[in-house]
Amino acid sequence: AEIFTECALHKSLEFLHIAEFTDLPAGEEIVREGAWGDLFFLVSRGEVGIFKDEKLVRTLRRFDFFGEMAIVLDMPRFARVKT
């Protein structure tokens, strides 16, 4: 993923050791708009939808990521994410 292009290889591999891999069914809510969160997500396969006010605004696919802003800015999630 682009987020790791500036990382040294050994640092990128460290990420894999702390990552959790989860298969979710279609239609599953991953992130609720307005909720506080401390997790970062990387799409490893399939796709997820980003929804703002119940409207689909973007589709993420393999190697796309989300959730970083809630961690970096210590703020609630600004969109809903579903499989």
XYZ file of N, CA, C and O in Angstrom:
332
model
N 0.843 -1.188 0.000
C 0.000 0.000 0.000
C 0.879 1.238 0.000
O 1.982 1.230 0.531
N 0.373 2.302 -0.584
C 1.146 3.532 -0.672
C 1.608 4.049 0.679
O 2.651 4.672 0.777
N 0.841 3.804 1.703
C 1.198 4.321 3.023
C 2.549 3.787 3.490
O 3.236 4.396 4.271
N 2.960 2.633 2.980
C 4.208 2.019 3.404
C 5.373 2.270 2.448
O 6.468 1.764 2.670
N 5.185 3.039 1.393
C 6.247 3.216 0.404
C 7.480 3.906 0.970
O 8.582 3.675 0.503
N 7.310 4.733 1.965
C 8.443 5.439 2.562
C 9.047 4.682 3.746
O 10.054 5.106 4.291
N 8.442 3.581 4.130
C 8.933 2.797 5.261
C 10.051 1.856 4.817
O 10.014 1.318 3.716
N 10.979 1.659 5.707
C 11.970 0.617 5.470
C 11.253 -0.728 5.492
O 10.233 -0.894 6.168
N 11.762 -1.683 4.735
C 11.116 -2.985 4.632
C 10.888 -3.612 6.002
O 9.813 -4.123 6.286
N 11.874 -3.554 6.881
C 11.714 -4.194 8.193
C 10.604 -3.527 9.009
O 9.924 -4.182 9.776
N 10.381 -2.240 8.830
C 9.288 -1.556 9.538
C 7.941 -1.983 8.974
O 6.982 -2.174 9.714
N 7.839 -2.136 7.660
C 6.598 -2.599 7.045
C 6.257 -4.005 7.515
O 5.101 -4.325 7.771
N 7.254 -4.848 7.635
C 7.028 -6.219 8.086
C 6.598 -6.268 9.549
O 5.830 -7.143 9.937
N 7.056 -5.319 10.356
C 6.625 -5.254 11.753
C 5.118 -5.049 11.838
O 4.451 -5.595 12.714
N 4.589 -4.264 10.913
C 3.150 -4.022 10.887
C 2.378 -5.325 10.749
O 1.358 -5.529 11.401
N 2.870 -6.228 9.940
C 2.178 -7.510 9.738
C 2.122 -8.347 11.007
O 1.189 -9.121 11.200
N 3.088 -8.179 11.887
C 3.104 -8.956 13.123
C 2.070 -8.473 14.136
O 1.659 -9.234 15.005
N 1.644 -7.225 14.034
C 0.653 -6.719 14.980
C -0.739 -6.625 14.359
O -1.704 -6.352 15.044
N -0.843 -6.886 13.063
C -2.128 -6.779 12.363
C -3.036 -7.947 12.706
O -2.580 -9.047 12.997
N -4.332 -7.671 12.693
C -5.342 -8.710 12.835
C -6.072 -8.817 11.504
O -6.484 -7.807 10.939
N -6.214 -10.021 10.994
C -6.907 -10.246 9.732
C -8.300 -10.771 10.046
O -8.452 -11.728 10.809
N -9.306 -10.128 9.474
C -10.685 -10.480 9.756
C -11.480 -10.562 8.458
O -11.393 -9.665 7.625
N -12.231 -11.626 8.283
C -13.167 -11.745 7.167
C -14.536 -11.309 7.669
O -15.011 -11.806 8.693
N -15.157 -10.396 6.946
C -16.469 -9.907 7.335
C -17.476 -10.168 6.224
O -17.141 -10.069 5.048
N -18.722 -10.471 6.584
C -19.747 -10.690 5.560
C -20.150 -9.380 4.890
O -19.945 -8.293 5.449
N -20.729 -9.477 3.719
C -21.213 -8.297 3.001
C -22.246 -7.562 3.838
O -23.062 -8.173 4.523
N -22.182 -6.245 3.820
C -23.137 -5.416 4.548
C -22.788 -5.157 5.998
O -23.522 -4.467 6.707
N -21.663 -5.681 6.465
C -21.244 -5.524 7.864
C -20.693 -4.108 8.091
O -19.863 -3.615 7.345
N -21.154 -3.455 9.161
C -20.618 -2.142 9.520
C -19.277 -2.331 10.225
O -19.170 -3.094 11.184
N -18.273 -1.639 9.735
C -16.937 -1.711 10.335
C -16.713 -0.512 11.248
O -16.187 -0.631 12.350
N -17.106 0.663 10.769
C -16.925 1.912 11.502
C -18.246 2.671 11.470
O -18.882 2.777 10.420
N -18.646 3.193 12.617
C -19.865 3.991 12.709
C -19.508 5.471 12.732
O -18.640 5.909 13.498
N -20.158 6.240 11.889
C -19.939 7.691 11.841
C -20.200 8.293 13.217
O -21.192 7.990 13.865
N -19.268 9.113 13.693
C -19.404 9.768 14.991
C -18.815 8.998 16.158
O -18.657 9.541 17.245
N -18.480 7.731 15.947
C -17.898 6.921 17.023
C -16.413 7.263 17.196
O -15.737 7.654 16.252
N -15.930 7.113 18.400
C -14.497 7.277 18.649
C -13.820 5.966 18.295
O -14.390 4.897 18.485
N -12.606 6.040 17.780
C -11.918 4.817 17.403
C -10.422 4.911 17.574
O -9.851 5.993 17.549
N -9.815 3.757 17.754
C -8.364 3.693 17.890
C -7.779 2.614 16.995
O -6.712 2.083 17.260
N -8.496 2.291 15.917
C -8.025 1.264 14.992
C -7.830 1.842 13.598
O -8.581 2.705 13.162
N -6.843 1.324 12.923
C -6.511 1.652 11.537
C -6.819 0.408 10.714
O -6.554 -0.705 11.157
N -7.380 0.576 9.547
C -7.792 -0.559 8.729
C -7.116 -0.530 7.359
O -6.993 0.528 6.751
N -6.719 -1.694 6.899
C -6.151 -1.876 5.564
C -6.984 -2.951 4.873
O -7.166 -4.035 5.416
N -7.515 -2.632 3.712
C -8.334 -3.592 2.967
C -7.393 -4.574 2.279
O -6.580 -4.183 1.449
N -7.488 -5.850 2.641
C -6.587 -6.843 2.053
C -7.215 -7.557 0.862
O -6.525 -8.082 0.000
N -8.555 -7.591 0.820
C -9.261 -8.144 -0.334
C -10.714 -7.676 -0.262
O -11.184 -7.208 0.769
N -11.405 -7.800 -1.366
C -12.778 -7.323 -1.423
C -12.827 -5.815 -1.489
O -11.885 -5.164 -1.945
N -13.936 -5.260 -1.029
C -14.073 -3.808 -1.033
C -14.979 -3.371 0.103
O -15.760 -4.153 0.638
N -14.833 -2.118 0.491
C -15.674 -1.510 1.512
C -16.193 -0.186 0.977
O -15.564 0.449 0.132
N -17.354 0.214 1.479
C -17.944 1.482 1.081
C -17.811 2.505 2.189
O -17.984 2.189 3.360
N -17.494 3.744 1.809
C -17.432 4.859 2.744
C -18.719 5.661 2.548
O -19.009 6.109 1.438
N -19.470 5.847 3.631
C -20.759 6.522 3.566
C -20.748 7.769 4.444
O -20.303 7.718 5.589
N -21.225 8.859 3.897
C -21.403 10.097 4.658
C -22.877 10.450 4.574
O -23.422 10.579 3.473
N -23.534 10.565 5.723
C -24.974 10.837 5.759
C -25.744 9.826 4.911
O -26.612 10.189 4.115
N -25.370 8.552 5.034
C -26.001 7.418 4.342
C -25.798 7.400 2.827
O -26.363 6.576 2.134
N -24.977 8.288 2.290
C -24.699 8.324 0.858
C -23.302 7.756 0.600
O -22.333 8.148 1.258
N -23.196 6.817 -0.352
C -21.898 6.246 -0.702
C -21.039 7.325 -1.356
O -21.425 7.910 -2.367
N -19.882 7.611 -0.763
C -19.007 8.652 -1.307
C -17.724 8.092 -1.910
O -17.063 8.766 -2.696
N -17.391 6.847 -1.538
C -16.162 6.256 -2.074
C -16.165 4.759 -1.822
O -16.696 4.291 -0.826
N -15.551 4.034 -2.721
C -15.355 2.599 -2.551
C -13.866 2.338 -2.440
O -13.083 2.817 -3.259
N -13.478 1.597 -1.404
C -12.073 1.240 -1.209
C -11.872 -0.220 -1.571
O -12.735 -1.062 -1.297
N -10.730 -0.494 -2.171
C -10.400 -1.857 -2.585
C -9.044 -2.267 -2.019
O -8.452 -1.541 -1.239
N -8.564 -3.406 -2.457
C -7.312 -3.980 -1.953
C -6.208 -2.931 -1.848
O -5.967 -2.181 -2.781
N -5.564 -2.913 -0.702
C -4.455 -2.035 -0.332
C -4.873 -0.608 -0.006
O -4.037 0.205 0.356
N -6.158 -0.281 -0.110
C -6.627 1.018 0.385
C -6.719 0.925 1.910
O -6.806 -0.162 2.472
N -6.745 2.062 2.559
C -6.795 2.074 4.019
C -7.724 3.166 4.514
O -8.059 4.093 3.787
N -8.134 3.034 5.774
C -8.991 4.042 6.404
C -8.848 3.949 7.917
O -8.298 2.990 8.441
N -9.326 4.976 8.594
C -9.289 5.001 10.059
C -8.135 5.770 10.653
O -8.091 5.989 11.864
N -7.209 6.207 9.821
C -6.015 6.879 10.331
C -6.318 8.246 10.940
O -5.675 8.676 11.891
N -7.314 8.952 10.415
C -7.590 10.305 10.894
C -8.093 10.308 12.341
O -7.744 11.202 13.105
N -8.887 9.328 12.710
C -9.374 9.254 14.088
C -8.218 9.065 15.060
O -8.256 9.571 16.180
N -7.197 8.360 14.625
C -6.038 8.115 15.487
C -5.127 9.345 15.530
O -4.753 9.820 16.594
N -4.790 9.856 14.364
C -3.846 10.975 14.269
C -4.416 12.240 14.897
O -3.720 12.949 15.624
N -5.691 12.533 14.631
C -6.297 13.778 15.108
C -7.096 13.622 16.394
O -7.633 14.597 16.909
N -7.185 12.399 16.920
C -7.930 12.120 18.148
C -9.324 12.727 18.074
O -9.712 13.568 18.879
N -10.062 12.293 17.057
C -11.401 12.809 16.824
C -12.336 11.662 16.456
O -11.877 10.582 16.103
N -13.641 11.876 16.541
C -14.568 10.798 16.153
C -14.505 10.516 14.658
O -14.070 11.353 13.863
N -14.966 9.341 14.290
C -14.996 8.931 12.880
C -15.938 9.861 12.112
O -17.026 10.168 12.581
N -15.517 10.301 10.949
C -16.351 11.247 10.200
C -17.166 10.576 9.088
O -17.853 11.257 8.328
N -17.110 9.256 9.012
C -17.900 8.548 8.015
C -18.209 7.135 8.517
O -17.564 6.631 9.438
N -19.188 6.516 7.886
C -19.547 5.132 8.180
C -18.860 4.266 7.121
O -18.800 4.630 5.946
N -18.371 3.112 7.535
C -17.704 2.194 6.610
C -18.366 0.826 6.715
O -18.545 0.312 7.820
N -18.753 0.280 5.555
C -19.399 -1.027 5.509
C -18.765 -1.897 4.434
O -18.283 -1.387 3.439
N -18.809 -3.214 4.669
C -18.335 -4.151 3.654
C -19.319 -4.219 2.529
O -20.481 -3.864 2.673
